[in-house]
Amino acid sequence: MTQTSSGRGTGDYGPEVAGQPGSTAADYRLDPRERPGFHIGTHSQEMVLSAAAVLLAVVGAVLIAWPGAHVVGGWVSLAGILVGLYAQLTSDTTYERMVNVCAIGLAAVAFAFHIHHGGLW
């Protein structure tokens, strides 16, 4: 959207706030917390989900070394995939998404190995 008035924070449709349509770079300089992609808070739930997905993926990958553990490893890897997908759904930052994609990929490879070794049952 283009600004038609020279006043700070006023656009075609009236006063604008940072992060809303029509906001300018000057609006972001006044309140840097409103930059796109900048998130306030600890994201504790998202980080716990990401950590759980990584933990399950790593345990599933370690269990590949024992073909007899295909039942436990298969379920752990499947849980890692599902937790990773839910963590991806609720993630807020690029860092969380990167960790989730890596965890999902590792869990999927581990799951494939466990299926090859004998499946889930």
mmCIF file of N, CA and C in Angstrom, residues 14-114:
data_model
loop_
_atom_site.group_PDB
_atom_site.id
_atom_site.type_symbol
_atom_site.label_atom_id
_atom_site.label_comp_id
_atom_site.label_asym_id
_atom_site.label_seq_id
_atom_site.Cartn_x
_atom_site.Cartn_y
_atom_site.Cartn_z
ATOM 1 N N GLY A 14 -6.680 5.938 6.937
ATOM 2 C CA GLY A 14 -6.638 6.519 8.273
ATOM 3 C C GLY A 14 -5.366 6.151 9.007
ATOM 4 N N PRO A 15 -5.319 6.413 10.308
ATOM 5 C CA PRO A 15 -4.100 6.152 11.076
ATOM 6 C C PRO A 15 -3.748 4.669 11.058
ATOM 7 N N GLU A 16 -2.485 4.405 10.890
ATOM 8 C CA GLU A 16 -2.000 3.029 10.856
ATOM 9 C C GLU A 16 -1.054 2.799 12.022
ATOM 10 N N VAL A 17 -0.929 1.575 12.399
ATOM 11 C CA VAL A 17 0.020 1.208 13.440
ATOM 12 C C VAL A 17 1.048 0.273 12.843
ATOM 13 N N ALA A 18 2.204 0.182 13.505
ATOM 14 C CA ALA A 18 3.252 -0.702 13.007
ATOM 15 C C ALA A 18 2.719 -2.124 12.941
ATOM 16 N N GLY A 19 3.042 -2.794 11.868
ATOM 17 C CA GLY A 19 2.609 -4.163 11.684
ATOM 18 C C GLY A 19 1.277 -4.295 10.965
ATOM 19 N N GLN A 20 0.622 -3.194 10.684
ATOM 20 C CA GLN A 20 -0.661 -3.204 9.991
ATOM 21 C C GLN A 20 -0.461 -2.740 8.551
ATOM 22 N N PRO A 21 -1.409 -3.024 7.685
ATOM 23 C CA PRO A 21 -1.274 -2.557 6.301
ATOM 24 C C PRO A 21 -1.088 -1.051 6.246
ATOM 25 N N GLY A 22 -0.149 -0.621 5.446
ATOM 26 C CA GLY A 22 0.106 0.798 5.289
ATOM 27 C C GLY A 22 1.143 1.349 6.234
ATOM 28 N N SER A 23 1.654 0.526 7.139
ATOM 29 C CA SER A 23 2.669 1.033 8.061
ATOM 30 C C SER A 23 3.986 1.215 7.319
ATOM 31 N N THR A 24 4.786 2.137 7.793
ATOM 32 C CA THR A 24 6.040 2.465 7.124
ATOM 33 C C THR A 24 7.216 1.994 7.963
ATOM 34 N N ALA A 25 8.406 2.109 7.388
ATOM 35 C CA ALA A 25 9.615 1.752 8.125
ATOM 36 C C ALA A 25 9.771 2.627 9.355
ATOM 37 N N ALA A 26 9.293 3.862 9.281
ATOM 38 C CA ALA A 26 9.374 4.756 10.441
ATOM 39 C C ALA A 26 8.551 4.208 11.597
ATOM 40 N N ASP A 27 7.429 3.574 11.304
ATOM 41 C CA ASP A 27 6.615 2.985 12.360
ATOM 42 C C ASP A 27 7.371 1.863 13.061
ATOM 43 N N TYR A 28 8.128 1.076 12.303
ATOM 44 C CA TYR A 28 8.898 -0.001 12.898
ATOM 45 C C TYR A 28 10.071 0.533 13.710
ATOM 46 N N ARG A 29 10.640 1.645 13.293
ATOM 47 C CA ARG A 29 11.736 2.230 14.069
ATOM 48 C C ARG A 29 11.234 2.714 15.423
ATOM 49 N N LEU A 30 10.010 3.190 15.480
ATOM 50 C CA LEU A 30 9.459 3.657 16.748
ATOM 51 C C LEU A 30 9.158 2.501 17.690
ATOM 52 N N ASP A 31 8.748 1.377 17.169
ATOM 53 C CA ASP A 31 8.441 0.210 17.994
ATOM 54 C C ASP A 31 9.031 -1.028 17.327
ATOM 55 N N PRO A 32 10.320 -1.326 17.583
ATOM 56 C CA PRO A 32 10.975 -2.429 16.869
ATOM 57 C C PRO A 32 10.383 -3.794 17.195
ATOM 58 N N ARG A 33 9.624 -3.894 18.276
ATOM 59 C CA ARG A 33 9.018 -5.184 18.602
ATOM 60 C C ARG A 33 7.958 -5.586 17.589
ATOM 61 N N GLU A 34 7.512 -4.664 16.786
ATOM 62 C CA GLU A 34 6.463 -4.935 15.815
ATOM 63 C C GLU A 34 7.000 -5.356 14.454
ATOM 64 N N ARG A 35 8.318 -5.545 14.341
ATOM 65 C CA ARG A 35 8.877 -5.988 13.060
ATOM 66 C C ARG A 35 8.319 -7.357 12.701
ATOM 67 N N PRO A 36 8.072 -7.611 11.432
ATOM 68 C CA PRO A 36 7.642 -8.950 11.030
ATOM 69 C C PRO A 36 8.729 -9.964 11.366
ATOM 70 N N GLY A 37 8.345 -11.077 11.943
ATOM 71 C CA GLY A 37 9.297 -12.119 12.284
ATOM 72 C C GLY A 37 9.915 -11.969 13.652
ATOM 73 N N PHE A 38 9.653 -10.877 14.349
ATOM 74 C CA PHE A 38 10.205 -10.676 15.688
ATOM 75 C C PHE A 38 9.124 -11.050 16.676
ATOM 76 N N HIS A 39 9.417 -11.999 17.533
ATOM 77 C CA HIS A 39 8.399 -12.499 18.444
ATOM 78 C C HIS A 39 8.804 -12.234 19.878
ATOM 79 N N ILE A 40 7.863 -11.762 20.651
ATOM 80 C CA ILE A 40 8.098 -11.473 22.055
ATOM 81 C C ILE A 40 7.643 -12.677 22.864
ATOM 82 N N GLY A 41 8.412 -13.053 23.851
ATOM 83 C CA GLY A 41 8.020 -14.147 24.721
ATOM 84 C C GLY A 41 9.052 -15.252 24.714
ATOM 85 N N THR A 42 8.801 -16.229 25.568
ATOM 86 C CA THR A 42 9.769 -17.303 25.741
ATOM 87 C C THR A 42 9.515 -18.483 24.820
ATOM 88 N N HIS A 43 8.303 -18.642 24.325
ATOM 89 C CA HIS A 43 7.953 -19.764 23.449
ATOM 90 C C HIS A 43 8.252 -21.092 24.132
ATOM 91 N N SER A 44 7.945 -21.209 25.414
ATOM 92 C CA SER A 44 8.317 -22.407 26.157
ATOM 93 C C SER A 44 7.616 -23.650 25.622
ATOM 94 N N GLN A 45 6.339 -23.577 25.285
ATOM 95 C CA GLN A 45 5.649 -24.752 24.775
ATOM 96 C C GLN A 45 6.252 -25.194 23.443
ATOM 97 N N GLU A 46 6.526 -24.257 22.571
ATOM 98 C CA GLU A 46 7.079 -24.603 21.269
ATOM 99 C C GLU A 46 8.475 -25.208 21.406
ATOM 100 N N MET A 47 9.274 -24.659 22.314
ATOM 101 C CA MET A 47 10.628 -25.189 22.509
ATOM 102 C C MET A 47 10.594 -26.579 23.133
ATOM 103 N N VAL A 48 9.658 -26.825 24.050
ATOM 104 C CA VAL A 48 9.528 -28.158 24.648
ATOM 105 C C VAL A 48 9.112 -29.168 23.585
ATOM 106 N N LEU A 49 8.184 -28.792 22.728
ATOM 107 C CA LEU A 49 7.776 -29.695 21.654
ATOM 108 C C LEU A 49 8.928 -29.975 20.691
ATOM 109 N N SER A 50 9.693 -28.954 20.357
ATOM 110 C CA SER A 50 10.847 -29.153 19.473
ATOM 111 C C SER A 50 11.883 -30.058 20.126
ATOM 112 N N ALA A 51 12.144 -29.837 21.410
ATOM 113 C CA ALA A 51 13.117 -30.672 22.127
ATOM 114 C C ALA A 51 12.631 -32.114 22.222
ATOM 115 N N ALA A 52 11.340 -32.306 22.454
ATOM 116 C CA ALA A 52 10.795 -33.662 22.516
ATOM 117 C C ALA A 52 10.909 -34.355 21.163
ATOM 118 N N ALA A 53 10.653 -33.631 20.086
ATOM 119 C CA ALA A 53 10.775 -34.213 18.749
ATOM 120 C C ALA A 53 12.218 -34.615 18.466
ATOM 121 N N VAL A 54 13.162 -33.765 18.841
ATOM 122 C CA VAL A 54 14.580 -34.085 18.637
ATOM 123 C C VAL A 54 14.969 -35.296 19.475
ATOM 124 N N LEU A 55 14.538 -35.335 20.731
ATOM 125 C CA LEU A 55 14.875 -36.457 21.614
ATOM 126 C C LEU A 55 14.323 -37.769 21.067
ATOM 127 N N LEU A 56 13.066 -37.768 20.660
ATOM 128 C CA LEU A 56 12.477 -38.986 20.110
ATOM 129 C C LEU A 56 13.173 -39.409 18.817
ATOM 130 N N ALA A 57 13.536 -38.454 17.980
ATOM 131 C CA ALA A 57 14.223 -38.779 16.729
ATOM 132 C C ALA A 57 15.602 -39.374 16.995
ATOM 133 N N VAL A 58 16.322 -38.806 17.952
ATOM 134 C CA VAL A 58 17.662 -39.315 18.264
ATOM 135 C C VAL A 58 17.574 -40.712 18.878
ATOM 136 N N VAL A 59 16.631 -40.929 19.787
ATOM 137 C CA VAL A 59 16.468 -42.265 20.377
ATOM 138 C C VAL A 59 16.099 -43.273 19.292
ATOM 139 N N GLY A 60 15.197 -42.892 18.401
ATOM 140 C CA GLY A 60 14.846 -43.782 17.297
ATOM 141 C C GLY A 60 16.034 -44.082 16.403
ATOM 142 N N ALA A 61 16.885 -43.083 16.162
ATOM 143 C CA ALA A 61 18.067 -43.290 15.324
ATOM 144 C C ALA A 61 19.092 -44.183 16.020
ATOM 145 N N VAL A 62 19.244 -44.026 17.324
ATOM 146 C CA VAL A 62 20.193 -44.870 18.065
ATOM 147 C C VAL A 62 19.722 -46.321 18.073
ATOM 148 N N LEU A 63 18.415 -46.521 18.159
ATOM 149 C CA LEU A 63 17.886 -47.885 18.193
ATOM 150 C C LEU A 63 18.009 -48.606 16.851
ATOM 151 N N ILE A 64 18.410 -47.907 15.803
ATOM 152 C CA ILE A 64 18.646 -48.567 14.514
ATOM 153 C C ILE A 64 19.763 -49.598 14.650
ATOM 154 N N ALA A 65 20.699 -49.352 15.544
ATOM 155 C CA ALA A 65 21.851 -50.243 15.704
ATOM 156 C C ALA A 65 21.439 -51.641 16.164
ATOM 157 N N TRP A 66 20.286 -51.781 16.793
ATOM 158 C CA TRP A 66 19.813 -53.076 17.263
ATOM 159 C C TRP A 66 18.574 -53.475 16.472
ATOM 160 N N PRO A 67 18.751 -54.344 15.460
ATOM 161 C CA PRO A 67 17.599 -54.743 14.636
ATOM 162 C C PRO A 67 16.482 -55.396 15.446
ATOM 163 N N GLY A 68 16.819 -56.001 16.580
ATOM 164 C CA GLY A 68 15.794 -56.618 17.419
ATOM 165 C C GLY A 68 14.911 -55.610 18.132
ATOM 166 N N ALA A 69 15.332 -54.363 18.148
ATOM 167 C CA ALA A 69 14.557 -53.314 18.815
ATOM 168 C C ALA A 69 13.651 -52.584 17.836
ATOM 169 N N HIS A 70 13.262 -53.278 16.758
ATOM 170 C CA HIS A 70 12.484 -52.591 15.725
ATOM 171 C C HIS A 70 11.100 -52.183 16.213
ATOM 172 N N VAL A 71 10.536 -52.926 17.166
ATOM 173 C CA VAL A 71 9.199 -52.574 17.654
ATOM 174 C C VAL A 71 9.258 -51.276 18.447
ATOM 175 N N VAL A 72 10.139 -51.237 19.439
ATOM 176 C CA VAL A 72 10.271 -50.027 20.262
ATOM 177 C C VAL A 72 10.757 -48.857 19.411
ATOM 178 N N GLY A 73 11.776 -49.103 18.597
ATOM 179 C CA GLY A 73 12.324 -48.039 17.763
ATOM 180 C C GLY A 73 11.327 -47.501 16.752
ATOM 181 N N GLY A 74 10.509 -48.388 16.198
ATOM 182 C CA GLY A 74 9.502 -47.948 15.240
ATOM 183 C C GLY A 74 8.464 -47.039 15.877
ATOM 184 N N TRP A 75 8.002 -47.421 17.073
ATOM 185 C CA TRP A 75 7.005 -46.583 17.754
ATOM 186 C C TRP A 75 7.606 -45.274 18.233
ATOM 187 N N VAL A 76 8.853 -45.323 18.711
ATOM 188 C CA VAL A 76 9.513 -44.085 19.146
ATOM 189 C C VAL A 76 9.712 -43.154 17.952
ATOM 190 N N SER A 77 10.127 -43.706 16.830
ATOM 191 C CA SER A 77 10.328 -42.882 15.632
ATOM 192 C C SER A 77 9.010 -42.314 15.118
ATOM 193 N N LEU A 78 7.965 -43.131 15.151
ATOM 194 C CA LEU A 78 6.654 -42.641 14.727
ATOM 195 C C LEU A 78 6.171 -41.525 15.652
ATOM 196 N N ALA A 79 6.398 -41.693 16.954
ATOM 197 C CA ALA A 79 6.046 -40.622 17.898
ATOM 198 C C ALA A 79 6.863 -39.367 17.611
ATOM 199 N N GLY A 80 8.139 -39.538 17.249
ATOM 200 C CA GLY A 80 8.975 -38.390 16.902
ATOM 201 C C GLY A 80 8.457 -37.650 15.681
ATOM 202 N N ILE A 81 7.970 -38.402 14.701
ATOM 203 C CA ILE A 81 7.399 -37.768 13.508
ATOM 204 C C ILE A 81 6.151 -36.975 13.878
ATOM 205 N N LEU A 82 5.261 -37.589 14.659
ATOM 206 C CA LEU A 82 4.003 -36.925 15.012
ATOM 207 C C LEU A 82 4.223 -35.713 15.908
ATOM 208 N N VAL A 83 5.102 -35.847 16.899
ATOM 209 C CA VAL A 83 5.400 -34.702 17.769
ATOM 210 C C VAL A 83 6.074 -33.601 16.960
ATOM 211 N N GLY A 84 6.964 -33.982 16.058
ATOM 212 C CA GLY A 84 7.623 -32.991 15.211
ATOM 213 C C GLY A 84 6.648 -32.256 14.307
ATOM 214 N N LEU A 85 5.669 -32.971 13.776
ATOM 215 C CA LEU A 85 4.669 -32.325 12.930
ATOM 216 C C LEU A 85 3.804 -31.360 13.738
ATOM 217 N N TYR A 86 3.434 -31.763 14.961
ATOM 218 C CA TYR A 86 2.650 -30.849 15.803
ATOM 219 C C TYR A 86 3.491 -29.646 16.216
ATOM 220 N N ALA A 87 4.768 -29.883 16.503
ATOM 221 C CA ALA A 87 5.657 -28.767 16.844
ATOM 222 C C ALA A 87 5.803 -27.823 15.656
ATOM 223 N N GLN A 88 5.849 -28.377 14.458
ATOM 224 C CA GLN A 88 5.927 -27.546 13.255
ATOM 225 C C GLN A 88 4.655 -26.721 13.090
ATOM 226 N N LEU A 89 3.523 -27.317 13.432
ATOM 227 C CA LEU A 89 2.250 -26.612 13.321
ATOM 228 C C LEU A 89 2.178 -25.428 14.278
ATOM 229 N N THR A 90 2.753 -25.575 15.471
ATOM 230 C CA THR A 90 2.647 -24.522 16.483
ATOM 231 C C THR A 90 3.875 -23.629 16.561
ATOM 232 N N SER A 91 4.900 -23.873 15.740
ATOM 233 C CA SER A 91 6.139 -23.099 15.846
ATOM 234 C C SER A 91 5.928 -21.652 15.422
ATOM 235 N N ASP A 92 6.734 -20.763 16.019
ATOM 236 C CA ASP A 92 6.604 -19.335 15.752
ATOM 237 C C ASP A 92 7.811 -18.739 15.052
ATOM 238 N N THR A 93 8.970 -19.323 15.226
ATOM 239 C CA THR A 93 10.176 -18.708 14.689
ATOM 240 C C THR A 93 10.833 -19.625 13.665
ATOM 241 N N THR A 94 11.685 -19.047 12.865
ATOM 242 C CA THR A 94 12.411 -19.810 11.853
ATOM 243 C C THR A 94 13.320 -20.840 12.506
ATOM 244 N N TYR A 95 13.920 -20.492 13.642
ATOM 245 C CA TYR A 95 14.796 -21.427 14.347
ATOM 246 C C TYR A 95 14.015 -22.670 14.768
ATOM 247 N N GLU A 96 12.837 -22.478 15.336
ATOM 248 C CA GLU A 96 12.028 -23.619 15.752
ATOM 249 C C GLU A 96 11.650 -24.479 14.550
ATOM 250 N N ARG A 97 11.313 -23.840 13.453
ATOM 251 C CA ARG A 97 10.930 -24.600 12.262
ATOM 252 C C ARG A 97 12.098 -25.395 11.700
ATOM 253 N N MET A 98 13.300 -24.814 11.736
ATOM 254 C CA MET A 98 14.477 -25.522 11.252
ATOM 255 C C MET A 98 14.739 -26.765 12.107
ATOM 256 N N VAL A 99 14.671 -26.608 13.423
ATOM 257 C CA VAL A 99 14.883 -27.738 14.329
ATOM 258 C C VAL A 99 13.817 -28.803 14.095
ATOM 259 N N ASN A 100 12.575 -28.380 13.918
ATOM 260 C CA ASN A 100 11.487 -29.333 13.702
ATOM 261 C C ASN A 100 11.671 -30.121 12.412
ATOM 262 N N VAL A 101 12.064 -29.454 11.346
ATOM 263 C CA VAL A 101 12.251 -30.148 10.068
ATOM 264 C C VAL A 101 13.385 -31.163 10.177
ATOM 265 N N CYS A 102 14.466 -30.801 10.850
ATOM 266 C CA CYS A 102 15.577 -31.744 11.042
ATOM 267 C C CYS A 102 15.133 -32.940 11.879
ATOM 268 N N ALA A 103 14.366 -32.692 12.937
ATOM 269 C CA ALA A 103 13.886 -33.780 13.789
ATOM 270 C C ALA A 103 12.927 -34.687 13.027
ATOM 271 N N ILE A 104 12.036 -34.104 12.252
ATOM 272 C CA ILE A 104 11.095 -34.910 11.470
ATOM 273 C C ILE A 104 11.851 -35.759 10.450
ATOM 274 N N GLY A 105 12.844 -35.184 9.798
ATOM 275 C CA GLY A 105 13.631 -35.934 8.825
ATOM 276 C C GLY A 105 14.386 -37.091 9.452
ATOM 277 N N LEU A 106 15.039 -36.845 10.590
ATOM 278 C CA LEU A 106 15.775 -37.911 11.276
ATOM 279 C C LEU A 106 14.824 -38.998 11.755
ATOM 280 N N ALA A 107 13.687 -38.611 12.312
ATOM 281 C CA ALA A 107 12.715 -39.594 12.784
ATOM 282 C C ALA A 107 12.155 -40.409 11.619
ATOM 283 N N ALA A 108 11.954 -39.779 10.471
ATOM 284 C CA ALA A 108 11.432 -40.501 9.308
ATOM 285 C C ALA A 108 12.447 -41.516 8.778
ATOM 286 N N VAL A 109 13.715 -41.136 8.751
ATOM 287 C CA VAL A 109 14.752 -42.083 8.317
ATOM 288 C C VAL A 109 14.842 -43.243 9.303
ATOM 289 N N ALA A 110 14.815 -42.937 10.596
ATOM 290 C CA ALA A 110 14.853 -43.993 11.610
ATOM 291 C C ALA A 110 13.627 -44.893 11.486
ATOM 292 N N PHE A 111 12.468 -44.307 11.253
ATOM 293 C CA PHE A 111 11.242 -45.087 11.093
ATOM 294 C C PHE A 111 11.357 -46.032 9.898
ATOM 295 N N ALA A 112 11.925 -45.551 8.803
ATOM 296 C CA ALA A 112 12.095 -46.398 7.620
ATOM 297 C C ALA A 112 13.015 -47.579 7.920
ATOM 298 N N PHE A 113 14.093 -47.335 8.653
ATOM 299 C CA PHE A 113 14.991 -48.431 9.025
ATOM 300 C C PHE A 113 14.279 -49.448 9.912
ATOM 301 N N HIS A 114 13.498 -48.977 10.860
ATOM 302 C CA HIS A 114 12.796 -49.898 11.761
ATOM 303 C C HIS A 114 11.725 -50.690 11.020
#
